[in-house]
Coordinates of C-alpha atoms in Angstrom, one line a residue:
Chain V
M1 CA -33.4 -3.8 -7.0
T2 CA -35.7 -0.7 -6.8
N3 CA -33.2 2.1 -6.6
L4 CA -31.6 1.4 -9.9
F5 CA -29.5 4.1 -11.3
P6 CA -32.3 6.3 -12.8
S7 CA -32.7 6.8 -16.5
I8 CA -29.6 4.9 -17.2
S9 CA -30.5 4.4 -20.8
T10 CA -30.9 8.1 -21.4
L11 CA -27.6 8.9 -19.6
L12 CA -25.7 6.2 -21.4
S13 CA -26.6 7.9 -24.6
K14 CA -23.4 6.9 -26.4
R15 CA -22.3 3.3 -27.0
I16 CA -18.8 3.9 -25.5
I17 CA -18.5 5.2 -22.0
A18 CA -14.9 6.0 -21.3
I19 CA -13.8 6.6 -17.7
F20 CA -10.7 8.6 -16.9
G21 CA -9.4 10.0 -13.7
H22 CA -6.5 10.4 -11.3
Y23 CA -5.1 7.5 -9.3
G24 CA -7.5 6.6 -6.5
S25 CA -10.4 8.4 -8.0
G26 CA -12.3 5.1 -8.2
K27 CA -12.4 4.6 -12.0
T28 CA -12.3 0.8 -11.8
E29 CA -15.0 0.6 -9.1
I30 CA -17.2 2.9 -11.2
A31 CA -16.5 0.9 -14.4
V32 CA -17.4 -2.4 -12.7
S33 CA -20.5 -1.0 -11.0
L34 CA -21.7 0.7 -14.3
A35 CA -21.2 -2.6 -16.1
M36 CA -23.1 -4.5 -13.4
L37 CA -26.0 -2.0 -13.6
T38 CA -26.2 -1.8 -17.3
A39 CA -25.9 -5.5 -17.8
R40 CA -29.5 -5.6 -16.6
Q41 CA -30.7 -3.1 -19.1
T42 CA -28.4 -2.8 -22.1
Q43 CA -31.1 -1.8 -24.6
P44 CA -30.8 -0.7 -27.3
Y45 CA -27.6 -2.6 -27.3
Q46 CA -27.5 -6.4 -27.4
K47 CA -24.4 -6.8 -25.3
C48 CA -22.3 -5.2 -22.7
A49 CA -18.5 -5.2 -22.5
L50 CA -16.0 -3.9 -20.0
I51 CA -12.7 -3.0 -21.5
D52 CA -9.8 -2.7 -19.1
L53 CA -7.2 -0.5 -20.6
D54 CA -5.3 0.0 -17.3
I55 CA -1.7 -0.8 -18.2
V56 CA -0.1 1.3 -15.5
N57 CA -1.3 -0.3 -12.3
P58 CA -0.7 -4.0 -11.8
Y59 CA -2.9 -4.4 -8.7
F60 CA -6.7 -4.0 -8.4
R61 CA -7.6 -4.0 -12.0
S62 CA -11.1 -4.8 -13.3
R63 CA -9.8 -8.0 -15.0
E64 CA -9.7 -9.5 -11.5
Q65 CA -13.4 -9.4 -11.4
R66 CA -13.7 -11.1 -14.8
D67 CA -15.6 -14.2 -13.4
M68 CA -18.2 -12.2 -11.6
L69 CA -18.8 -10.0 -14.6
K70 CA -18.9 -13.0 -16.9
K71 CA -21.7 -14.5 -14.8
A72 CA -23.6 -11.2 -15.2
G73 CA -23.3 -11.5 -19.0
I74 CA -20.5 -8.9 -19.4
E75 CA -17.4 -9.8 -21.4
V76 CA -14.2 -8.4 -20.1
Y77 CA -11.5 -7.4 -22.5
G78 CA -7.9 -6.6 -21.5
S79 CA -4.5 -8.2 -21.6
V80 CA -4.4 -11.6 -23.1
Y81 CA -1.6 -12.7 -20.9
N82 CA -2.5 -14.8 -17.9
T83 CA 0.9 -14.1 -16.3
E84 CA 0.4 -10.4 -16.8
I85 CA 0.8 -9.5 -13.1
T86 CA 4.1 -11.1 -12.6
A87 CA 5.4 -10.2 -16.1
E88 CA 4.3 -6.6 -15.5
L89 CA 3.7 -6.4 -19.2
P90 CA 2.1 -3.1 -20.2
A91 CA 0.6 -5.0 -23.1
L92 CA -3.0 -5.4 -24.4
G93 CA -4.4 -8.0 -26.8
A94 CA -5.8 -6.8 -30.1
N95 CA -9.1 -8.2 -28.9
A96 CA -9.8 -5.0 -26.9
R97 CA -10.9 -3.6 -30.3
V98 CA -13.7 -6.2 -30.7
P99 CA -16.4 -4.5 -28.7
L100 CA -15.3 -1.0 -29.9
E101 CA -15.9 -2.2 -33.5
D102 CA -19.2 -3.7 -32.6
K103 CA -22.1 -1.2 -33.0
N104 CA -24.4 -3.5 -31.1
C105 CA -22.2 -3.5 -28.0
L106 CA -22.3 -1.1 -25.1
S107 CA -18.7 -0.7 -24.0
I108 CA -17.5 0.7 -20.7
V109 CA -13.8 1.5 -20.9
D110 CA -11.7 1.7 -17.8
F111 CA -8.5 3.7 -18.4
G112 CA -5.4 3.7 -16.1
G113 CA -4.7 6.5 -13.7
N114 CA -3.6 10.1 -14.4
D115 CA -2.5 11.4 -17.8
V116 CA 0.1 8.6 -18.0
G117 CA -2.7 5.9 -17.8
A118 CA -5.0 7.8 -20.2
M119 CA -2.4 8.0 -22.9
I120 CA -3.2 4.6 -24.2
M121 CA -6.4 6.0 -25.6
N122 CA -4.4 7.4 -28.5
Q123 CA -4.0 4.0 -30.2
F124 CA -7.8 3.5 -30.0
G125 CA -8.5 7.2 -30.9
K126 CA -10.7 6.5 -33.9
Y127 CA -13.4 4.8 -31.8
F128 CA -13.7 7.7 -29.3
T129 CA -15.6 10.0 -31.6
T130 CA -18.1 12.7 -30.4
E131 CA -20.8 10.7 -32.0
D132 CA -20.0 7.4 -30.3
A133 CA -18.2 8.0 -27.1
L134 CA -18.9 9.8 -23.8
L135 CA -15.7 10.8 -22.1
L136 CA -16.0 11.1 -18.3
G137 CA -13.5 12.3 -15.7
V138 CA -13.7 11.0 -12.1
V139 CA -12.7 13.2 -9.2
N140 CA -12.3 12.2 -5.6
A141 CA -11.9 15.3 -3.4
N142 CA -10.1 13.3 -0.7
R143 CA -6.9 12.5 -2.7
P144 CA -3.9 14.7 -1.9
D145 CA -3.5 16.0 -5.5
T146 CA -7.2 16.8 -6.0
R147 CA -8.1 18.4 -2.7
T148 CA -8.0 21.9 -4.3
V149 CA -10.0 23.1 -7.3
E150 CA -6.7 24.1 -8.9
G151 CA -5.2 20.6 -8.4
A152 CA -8.3 18.8 -9.8
V153 CA -8.4 21.2 -12.8
Q154 CA -4.7 20.5 -13.5
H155 CA -5.3 16.8 -13.4
I156 CA -8.2 17.0 -15.9
A157 CA -6.2 19.3 -18.2
A158 CA -3.3 16.9 -18.1
I159 CA -5.5 14.0 -19.0
E160 CA -7.1 16.0 -21.9
Q161 CA -3.7 17.0 -23.1
S162 CA -2.6 13.3 -23.0
I163 CA -5.5 12.1 -25.0
G164 CA -5.9 15.0 -27.3
K165 CA -9.7 15.2 -26.6
T166 CA -11.9 17.1 -24.2
L167 CA -13.7 15.3 -21.5
D168 CA -17.5 15.6 -21.7
A169 CA -18.4 15.7 -18.0
L170 CA -17.2 14.9 -14.5
I171 CA -18.2 12.3 -11.9
N172 CA -18.1 13.1 -8.2
N173 CA -16.7 10.0 -6.6
S174 CA -15.4 11.6 -3.4
H175 CA -14.8 8.7 -1.0
L176 CA -12.7 7.3 1.8
L177 CA -13.2 3.7 1.0
R178 CA -15.1 2.1 3.9
E179 CA -14.9 5.2 5.9
T180 CA -17.1 7.0 3.4
T181 CA -20.2 8.7 4.8
A182 CA -23.1 10.7 3.3
Q183 CA -21.2 13.8 4.3
T184 CA -18.2 12.7 2.3
V185 CA -20.4 12.4 -0.8
I186 CA -22.3 15.7 -0.2
Q187 CA -19.1 17.7 0.5
G188 CA -17.5 16.1 -2.6
H189 CA -20.5 17.1 -4.7
A190 CA -20.0 20.8 -3.8
F191 CA -16.3 20.6 -4.5
V192 CA -16.6 18.8 -7.9
Q193 CA -19.3 21.3 -8.9
Q194 CA -16.7 24.0 -8.4
V195 CA -14.2 22.0 -10.4
A196 CA -16.8 21.5 -13.2
Q197 CA -17.5 25.2 -13.3
A198 CA -13.8 26.0 -13.4
C199 CA -13.3 23.8 -16.5
N200 CA -16.7 24.5 -18.0
K201 CA -18.1 21.0 -17.8
K202 CA -21.2 19.4 -16.4
L203 CA -21.4 17.2 -13.4
W204 CA -22.6 13.9 -14.8
A205 CA -23.3 11.9 -11.6
D206 CA -22.5 11.6 -7.9
C207 CA -21.4 8.1 -6.7
Y208 CA -22.1 6.6 -3.4
P209 CA -21.2 3.2 -1.9
E210 CA -24.5 1.4 -1.5
E211 CA -23.2 -0.7 1.4
L212 CA -22.3 2.3 3.5
V213 CA -24.6 5.2 2.5
Q214 CA -28.3 5.1 2.0
K215 CA -29.8 7.0 -0.9
K216 CA -32.2 8.9 1.4
Q217 CA -29.2 10.3 3.3
L218 CA -28.3 12.1 0.1
T219 CA -31.6 14.1 -0.1
P220 CA -29.9 17.5 -0.6
L221 CA -28.3 16.1 -3.8
L222 CA -31.5 14.5 -5.0
E223 CA -33.3 17.8 -4.4
S224 CA -30.8 19.7 -6.4
G225 CA -31.4 17.3 -9.3
S226 CA -28.2 15.3 -9.1
T227 CA -28.0 11.9 -10.6
L228 CA -26.9 9.4 -8.0
L229 CA -24.9 6.3 -9.0
P230 CA -24.8 3.5 -6.5
L231 CA -21.5 1.7 -6.3
G232 CA -20.8 -1.8 -5.2
L233 CA -17.4 -2.2 -3.4
Y234 CA -16.3 -5.0 -5.7
M235 CA -12.6 -4.4 -5.8
R236 CA -11.5 -4.4 -2.2
P237 CA -11.1 -7.7 -0.4
T238 CA -13.4 -7.8 2.7
W239 CA -10.6 -8.9 5.0
L240 CA -8.6 -5.7 4.4
D241 CA -11.2 -3.9 6.5
K242 CA -11.0 -6.2 9.5
Chain X
M1 CA -12.7 18.4 2.8
S2 CA -12.2 15.5 5.2
E3 CA -9.3 15.7 7.7
K4 CA -8.4 12.3 6.4
V5 CA -6.8 11.9 3.0
L6 CA -6.9 8.8 0.8
M7 CA -3.4 7.7 0.0
K8 CA -1.8 4.9 -1.9
G9 CA 0.6 3.0 0.4
N10 CA 3.8 3.9 -1.5
E11 CA 2.9 7.6 -1.7
A12 CA 2.0 7.6 2.0
F13 CA 5.4 6.0 2.9
G14 CA 7.2 8.7 0.9
E15 CA 5.2 11.5 2.5
A16 CA 5.7 10.0 6.0
A17 CA 9.4 10.0 5.4
I18 CA 9.4 13.7 4.5
L19 CA 7.2 14.6 7.5
S20 CA 9.4 12.6 9.8
G21 CA 12.3 14.8 8.9
C22 CA 14.1 12.7 6.3
N23 CA 15.8 15.1 3.9
F24 CA 17.8 12.7 1.7
Y25 CA 16.5 9.9 -0.4
F26 CA 18.6 7.7 -2.7
G27 CA 17.0 4.9 -4.6
Y28 CA 16.9 2.7 -7.6
P29 CA 13.5 1.8 -9.0
I30 CA 12.0 -1.6 -8.5
T31 CA 8.3 -2.6 -8.5
P32 CA 6.1 -2.8 -6.4
Q33 CA 7.6 0.3 -4.7
S34 CA 8.6 2.5 -7.7
E35 CA 6.0 5.1 -6.7
I36 CA 8.1 5.9 -3.7
P37 CA 11.1 7.3 -5.7
E38 CA 8.6 8.8 -8.1
Y39 CA 6.8 10.6 -5.3
L40 CA 9.9 11.7 -3.6
S41 CA 11.6 12.9 -6.8
R42 CA 8.7 15.3 -7.2
E43 CA 8.1 16.2 -3.5
L44 CA 11.4 16.1 -1.7
P45 CA 13.2 18.9 -3.6
K46 CA 10.2 21.2 -3.0
R47 CA 10.4 20.7 0.7
G48 CA 14.1 21.3 1.4
G49 CA 15.4 17.8 0.7
C50 CA 17.5 16.1 -1.9
F51 CA 16.5 13.2 -4.2
I52 CA 19.1 11.3 -6.2
Q53 CA 18.3 8.3 -8.4
A54 CA 21.3 6.1 -7.9
E55 CA 22.7 3.8 -10.5
S56 CA 22.1 0.7 -8.4
E57 CA 21.0 -0.4 -4.9
L58 CA 24.6 -0.7 -3.8
A59 CA 25.2 2.9 -4.8
A60 CA 21.9 4.0 -3.1
I61 CA 22.8 2.5 0.3
N62 CA 26.3 3.9 0.2
M63 CA 25.0 7.4 -0.7
A64 CA 22.7 7.1 2.3
Y65 CA 25.8 6.1 4.4
G66 CA 27.6 9.3 3.3
A67 CA 24.6 11.6 3.7
A68 CA 23.8 10.3 7.2
A69 CA 27.4 10.4 8.2
A70 CA 27.4 14.1 7.4
G71 CA 24.3 14.5 9.7
G72 CA 21.5 14.2 7.2
N73 CA 18.4 12.1 7.8
A74 CA 18.4 9.5 5.1
F75 CA 15.5 7.3 3.9
I76 CA 16.0 4.3 1.6
S77 CA 13.4 2.1 0.0
S78 CA 13.5 -0.9 -2.2
S79 CA 11.9 -4.3 -2.6
A80 CA 13.2 -7.8 -1.6
P81 CA 16.1 -8.5 -4.1
G82 CA 16.9 -4.7 -4.0
I83 CA 17.1 -4.9 -0.2
A84 CA 19.3 -8.0 -0.5
L85 CA 21.8 -5.9 -2.5
M86 CA 21.9 -3.3 0.2
Q87 CA 22.9 -5.7 3.0
E88 CA 26.6 -5.0 2.9
G89 CA 25.9 -1.2 3.3
L90 CA 23.6 -1.9 6.2
S91 CA 26.2 -4.0 8.0
F92 CA 28.7 -1.1 7.5
M93 CA 26.3 1.4 8.9
C94 CA 25.6 -0.6 11.9
C95 CA 29.3 -1.0 12.7
A96 CA 29.9 2.7 12.0
E97 CA 26.8 3.7 14.0
V98 CA 25.1 5.7 11.2
P99 CA 21.4 6.0 11.2
V100 CA 19.1 5.3 8.2
V101 CA 15.5 4.3 7.8
V102 CA 15.0 1.4 5.3
L103 CA 11.7 0.4 3.9
N104 CA 11.2 -3.0 2.2
V105 CA 8.0 -3.2 0.1
S106 CA 8.5 -6.8 -0.3
R107 CA 8.0 -9.0 -3.3
C108 CA 7.7 -12.7 -2.9
G109 CA 10.8 -14.8 -3.7
P110 CA 13.3 -16.4 -4.0
G111 CA 15.2 -15.0 -6.9
I112 CA 13.6 -12.2 -8.8
G113 CA 10.2 -13.1 -7.3
G114 CA 7.2 -11.3 -8.5
I115 CA 5.3 -8.2 -7.5
Q116 CA 2.7 -9.9 -5.5
P117 CA 2.8 -9.7 -1.8
G118 CA 5.2 -11.9 0.3
Q119 CA 6.6 -12.1 3.8
A120 CA 9.5 -14.2 2.8
D121 CA 12.1 -11.5 3.7
Y122 CA 11.4 -12.2 7.4
I123 CA 14.8 -14.0 8.0
Q124 CA 16.7 -11.5 5.7
A125 CA 15.2 -8.7 7.8
T126 CA 15.4 -10.1 11.3
R127 CA 18.6 -12.2 11.1
G128 CA 20.4 -9.7 8.8
G129 CA 21.5 -10.6 5.3
G130 CA 24.8 -8.8 5.8
N131 CA 28.1 -9.9 7.4
G132 CA 29.2 -9.8 11.0
D133 CA 27.7 -9.2 14.4
Y134 CA 24.9 -6.6 14.1
K135 CA 21.2 -6.1 14.5
I136 CA 18.5 -4.0 12.8
P137 CA 15.2 -3.3 14.5
V138 CA 12.3 -4.3 12.2
F139 CA 8.8 -2.9 12.3
A140 CA 5.8 -4.6 10.7
P141 CA 2.9 -2.3 10.1
S142 CA -0.5 -3.8 9.2
T143 CA -2.2 -0.7 7.9
I144 CA -1.1 2.4 5.9
Q145 CA -1.7 4.5 8.9
E146 CA 0.4 2.3 11.1
A147 CA 3.2 2.4 8.5
I148 CA 3.1 6.2 8.5
D149 CA 3.3 6.3 12.3
M150 CA 6.2 3.7 12.3
I151 CA 8.2 5.6 9.7
Y152 CA 7.8 8.7 11.7
E153 CA 9.0 7.0 14.9
A154 CA 11.7 5.1 13.0
T155 CA 13.4 8.4 12.0
Y156 CA 13.5 9.4 15.6
L157 CA 14.8 6.0 16.8
A158 CA 17.4 5.7 14.1
N159 CA 19.0 8.9 15.4
K160 CA 18.4 8.0 19.0
W161 CA 20.3 4.7 18.6
R162 CA 22.5 5.7 15.7
N163 CA 21.5 2.5 13.9
P164 CA 19.5 1.6 10.8
M165 CA 15.8 0.9 11.4
M166 CA 13.8 -1.2 9.0
L167 CA 10.1 -1.5 8.0
L168 CA 8.9 -4.7 6.4
T169 CA 5.8 -4.3 4.3
D170 CA 4.7 -6.0 1.1
G171 CA 3.6 -5.2 -2.4
M172 CA -0.1 -5.2 -1.6
M173 CA 0.4 -2.5 1.1
G174 CA 2.5 -0.5 -1.3
Q175 CA -0.2 -0.6 -4.0
M176 CA -3.4 -0.3 -2.0
M177 CA -5.1 2.9 -0.8
E178 CA -6.4 3.7 2.7
P179 CA -7.7 6.9 4.4
V180 CA -5.0 8.3 6.6
V181 CA -4.2 11.2 8.9
L182 CA -0.7 12.6 8.3
P183 CA 1.4 13.8 11.2
E184 CA 2.8 17.3 11.7
P185 CA 6.1 17.8 9.9
R186 CA 9.3 17.6 12.0
K187 CA 11.5 20.6 11.6
L188 CA 14.6 20.0 9.5
L189 CA 18.0 20.7 11.0
T190 CA 19.9 23.5 9.4
S191 CA 23.6 22.8 8.7
E192 CA 24.5 25.1 11.6
E193 CA 22.3 23.1 14.0
I194 CA 23.7 19.7 13.1
P195 CA 26.9 19.9 15.2
Q196 CA 24.8 20.3 18.4
A197 CA 22.0 17.8 17.5
K198 CA 24.4 15.2 16.1
P199 CA 27.9 15.9 17.6
W200 CA 29.2 12.6 16.1
A201 CA 28.4 13.7 12.5
L202 CA 31.0 14.9 10.0
S203 CA 29.3 18.2 9.6
G204 CA 32.3 20.3 8.8
F205 CA 31.2 22.9 11.3
D206 CA 32.5 21.7 14.6
H207 CA 36.2 21.3 15.0
K208 CA 36.0 20.1 18.6
N209 CA 39.1 21.9 19.6
G210 CA 41.2 20.0 17.1
Q211 CA 39.8 16.6 17.8
R212 CA 38.9 14.6 14.7
S213 CA 35.5 13.1 14.2
L214 CA 35.8 9.7 12.7
I215 CA 33.1 7.4 11.3
R216 CA 34.4 4.1 10.2
A217 CA 33.5 0.5 9.8
L218 CA 37.2 -0.5 9.7
H219 CA 39.2 -1.3 12.8
M220 CA 42.8 -2.3 12.3
Q221 CA 43.2 -4.2 15.5
P222 CA 40.9 -7.3 16.3
T223 CA 40.7 -6.1 19.9
D224 CA 39.4 -2.6 18.7
L225 CA 36.8 -4.3 16.5
E226 CA 35.8 -6.4 19.5
I227 CA 35.4 -3.3 21.6
Q228 CA 33.2 -1.8 18.9
V229 CA 31.0 -4.9 18.5
E230 CA 30.5 -5.0 22.3
K231 CA 29.6 -1.3 22.2
I232 CA 26.9 -1.7 19.6
F233 CA 25.6 -4.8 21.4
T234 CA 25.1 -2.8 24.6
K235 CA 22.7 -0.8 22.4
Y236 CA 21.0 -3.9 21.1
D237 CA 20.5 -5.2 24.6
A238 CA 18.8 -2.0 25.5
M239 CA 16.7 -2.1 22.4
E240 CA 15.6 -5.7 23.2
K241 CA 14.1 -4.2 26.4
E242 CA 12.6 -1.1 24.9
L243 CA 11.4 -1.9 21.5
P244 CA 9.3 -5.1 21.4
A245 CA 5.7 -4.3 20.6
Y246 CA 2.7 -6.4 19.8
A247 CA -1.1 -6.5 19.9
A248 CA -3.0 -9.4 21.5
E249 CA -6.6 -9.9 20.7
G250 CA -9.1 -12.5 22.2
L251 CA -6.5 -14.7 23.9
E252 CA -8.7 -15.5 26.9
G253 CA -10.7 -18.8 26.3
A254 CA -9.2 -19.1 22.8
E255 CA -8.8 -22.7 21.4
I256 CA -6.6 -21.5 18.6
V257 CA -4.2 -18.6 18.7
F258 CA -2.9 -17.3 15.3
V259 CA 0.3 -15.4 15.1
A260 CA 0.4 -13.1 12.1
F261 CA 2.0 -9.8 11.2
G262 CA 1.3 -7.1 8.5
L263 CA -1.5 -7.7 6.1
M264 CA -1.9 -11.4 7.1
S265 CA -3.1 -10.2 10.6
R266 CA -6.1 -8.6 8.9
L267 CA -7.0 -11.7 6.9
V268 CA -6.6 -13.7 10.1
R269 CA -9.1 -11.4 11.9
E270 CA -11.7 -12.3 9.3
A271 CA -10.8 -16.0 9.8
I272 CA -11.4 -15.5 13.6
E273 CA -14.9 -14.1 12.9
M274 CA -15.7 -17.1 10.6
L275 CA -14.4 -19.6 13.2
A276 CA -16.5 -17.9 15.9
E277 CA -19.6 -18.4 13.7
E278 CA -18.8 -22.2 13.9
G279 CA -18.4 -22.0 17.7
I280 CA -14.6 -22.1 17.7
K281 CA -13.0 -19.3 19.6
A282 CA -9.7 -18.1 18.2
G283 CA -7.3 -15.2 19.1
L284 CA -4.5 -13.3 17.5
I285 CA -1.0 -12.3 18.5
R286 CA 0.2 -9.6 16.1
P287 CA 3.9 -8.7 16.4
K288 CA 4.5 -5.1 15.6
T289 CA 8.3 -5.6 15.8
L290 CA 9.9 -8.6 14.3
W291 CA 13.3 -7.9 15.8
P292 CA 13.3 -7.6 18.7
Y293 CA 10.5 -10.2 18.7
P294 CA 7.8 -9.7 21.3
Y295 CA 8.3 -13.1 23.0
A296 CA 6.6 -11.8 26.1
A297 CA 3.3 -11.8 24.2
F298 CA 3.2 -15.6 24.5
D299 CA 3.1 -15.4 28.3
E300 CA -0.3 -14.0 27.9
L301 CA -1.7 -17.2 26.3
D302 CA -4.6 -18.8 28.1
F303 CA -2.9 -22.2 28.8
N304 CA -6.2 -23.6 30.1
S305 CA -8.1 -23.2 26.8
T306 CA -5.5 -22.9 24.0
K307 CA -4.7 -26.1 22.2
V308 CA -2.5 -24.8 19.4
V309 CA -0.6 -21.7 18.3
I310 CA -0.5 -21.3 14.5
S311 CA 2.1 -19.1 12.7
T312 CA 0.2 -17.7 9.7
E313 CA 2.5 -16.4 7.0
L314 CA 3.1 -15.5 3.4
S315 CA 6.4 -17.5 3.6
K316 CA 7.4 -21.1 4.3
G317 CA 7.5 -20.9 8.0
Q318 CA 10.2 -18.2 8.3
M319 CA 8.6 -16.8 11.5
I320 CA 7.8 -20.1 13.2
E321 CA 11.2 -20.3 15.0
D322 CA 10.4 -17.1 16.8
V323 CA 6.9 -18.4 17.6
R324 CA 8.4 -21.5 19.1
L325 CA 10.9 -19.5 21.1
G326 CA 8.0 -17.5 22.5
V327 CA 5.8 -20.6 23.2
E328 CA 8.8 -22.3 24.9
G329 CA 7.3 -25.8 24.3
R330 CA 4.2 -25.1 26.4
L331 CA 1.9 -25.7 23.4
P332 CA 2.1 -27.3 19.9
V333 CA 3.1 -24.8 17.2
E334 CA 1.8 -25.3 13.7
L335 CA 2.0 -23.4 10.4
I336 CA -0.4 -22.1 7.8
Y337 CA 1.2 -20.5 4.8
R338 CA 1.0 -19.7 1.1
T339 CA 4.1 -18.6 -0.8
G340 CA 5.1 -17.5 -4.3
G341 CA 3.0 -14.4 -4.0
V342 CA -0.3 -16.2 -3.3
V343 CA -2.5 -14.8 -0.6
P344 CA -4.7 -17.4 0.9
T345 CA -8.5 -16.9 1.0
T346 CA -10.0 -16.5 4.4
P347 CA -12.1 -19.7 4.1
E348 CA -8.8 -21.5 3.2
V349 CA -7.2 -20.3 6.5
V350 CA -10.3 -21.4 8.4
E351 CA -10.4 -24.9 6.9
R352 CA -6.7 -25.4 7.5
A353 CA -7.0 -24.2 11.1
K354 CA -9.9 -26.6 11.7
K355 CA -7.9 -29.5 10.3
I356 CA -5.0 -28.7 12.6
L357 CA -7.4 -28.6 15.6
E358 CA -9.0 -31.9 14.6
G359 CA -5.6 -33.5 14.2
L360 CA -4.7 -32.7 17.8
K361 CA -7.8 -34.5 19.1

């Protein structure tokens, strides 16, 4: 794999990477992709964990990809209940704290959607310190609520209010699932930059689905110094797009 | 930004209802469709409509009965057991000729079921879970876009026929996201416009020269009720001619023809591709309406090549009787299914289809 997410070890400067965002922003896909990328180069950490703290959405959670991640050497932490989907239990096992306590573990934390889904961070608040954690907000410019700068800023503010912390930076993950084109990513970049300016944050990275968009199609972004994060489309069953 | 917008099924269903001109929603939350009342509680009042959280599904359907009788466009949604609770109201509305659009974001079942996808409300939807002689057209979208378009059309058809219209989807469609294009909003009727647009409605504005308007499901004389039943069945006869819809793909030269609706039709398409890689040609009949069922689709079968027709379902063969009625004994009819909320994998469908084909030789 030659086009690895560049300088991942410098970007992942903190040992806890927390991913927040509105519904449909693509938090889970980013969390799984980041975990798969970092599994190959976790230094200086000895292990990599994906913590699924999504208790608001019973479908399409990263726990479903547990087997694939396990094979890649990533431990997945989340609900301890195997019957979780039917039981609809918004419950998490205490084991979600294990990687957060472990200074040798790089943890990628996937929160549930919107301010409601982010709220769960409060019970784990002590781990998400400025020193240890990077708090990222994902924006997809093609969702109804976040098509305007005002709407996106409102969502970010609501998440920050819900967790009582400020997000460090934003991720542009403007996409239309398998209909995503280079144009979708480029237009999204310009939009999320405006959002970032409006809330005084940096744009941390631009995501693109590797299967659908080639890195060279995103030259304008590369030239402007953006960090490009390739995503696998791990969460969507292939047959849905037949 | 893009002309298309990425929407979660449940949000898109709610938005489509608003754009189609529905201005009343009554509901009681049940997963996996609770985002619909959540969305409409936020959006409908902003756009000239009325949202009421009812105390139960029985209350919700009867509130819809009242609002629609007064000339409103009512939209109702629930999931499998919630739709079961609404059946009495639907029977009343059919008899009283009151329109409503009903959306079932189905769970599996029986009993309380689970929130995973199921198609086991097929018989409930197509044969009616309520009492008496009545019918409800049932539409089966397979994408979020198609669901939006069908909700839009159903609002028109419900008023045209003065009869409930139902959409049968499932939990997965409610929860998943897809890029969609939303239609133009239909103009809402003002109270003053209702008497002309819906002269039958109890609008309170049109005194019809002293004639009473009456909407009722009660007829005191058996012969009066018989007249009413015959009247609504004249409409159902016309619907059976006008409404059946389906898509047929790759029937010519096909050895196997799958029949699948909704999400299953998309999984079957991948199975057809995998079978083709092994040199087995297969086709698909996808009913878009479940009542009236598109029996005519089966006249398009290639009887020279096709050896078997397979009803492929997320239920224990609830659709197979309709497939048999369409095939009319001309070919063997078999079943591939999973139930309980389990979605088969594509290779599983391929393997079962191959076994069925081998068994015929």
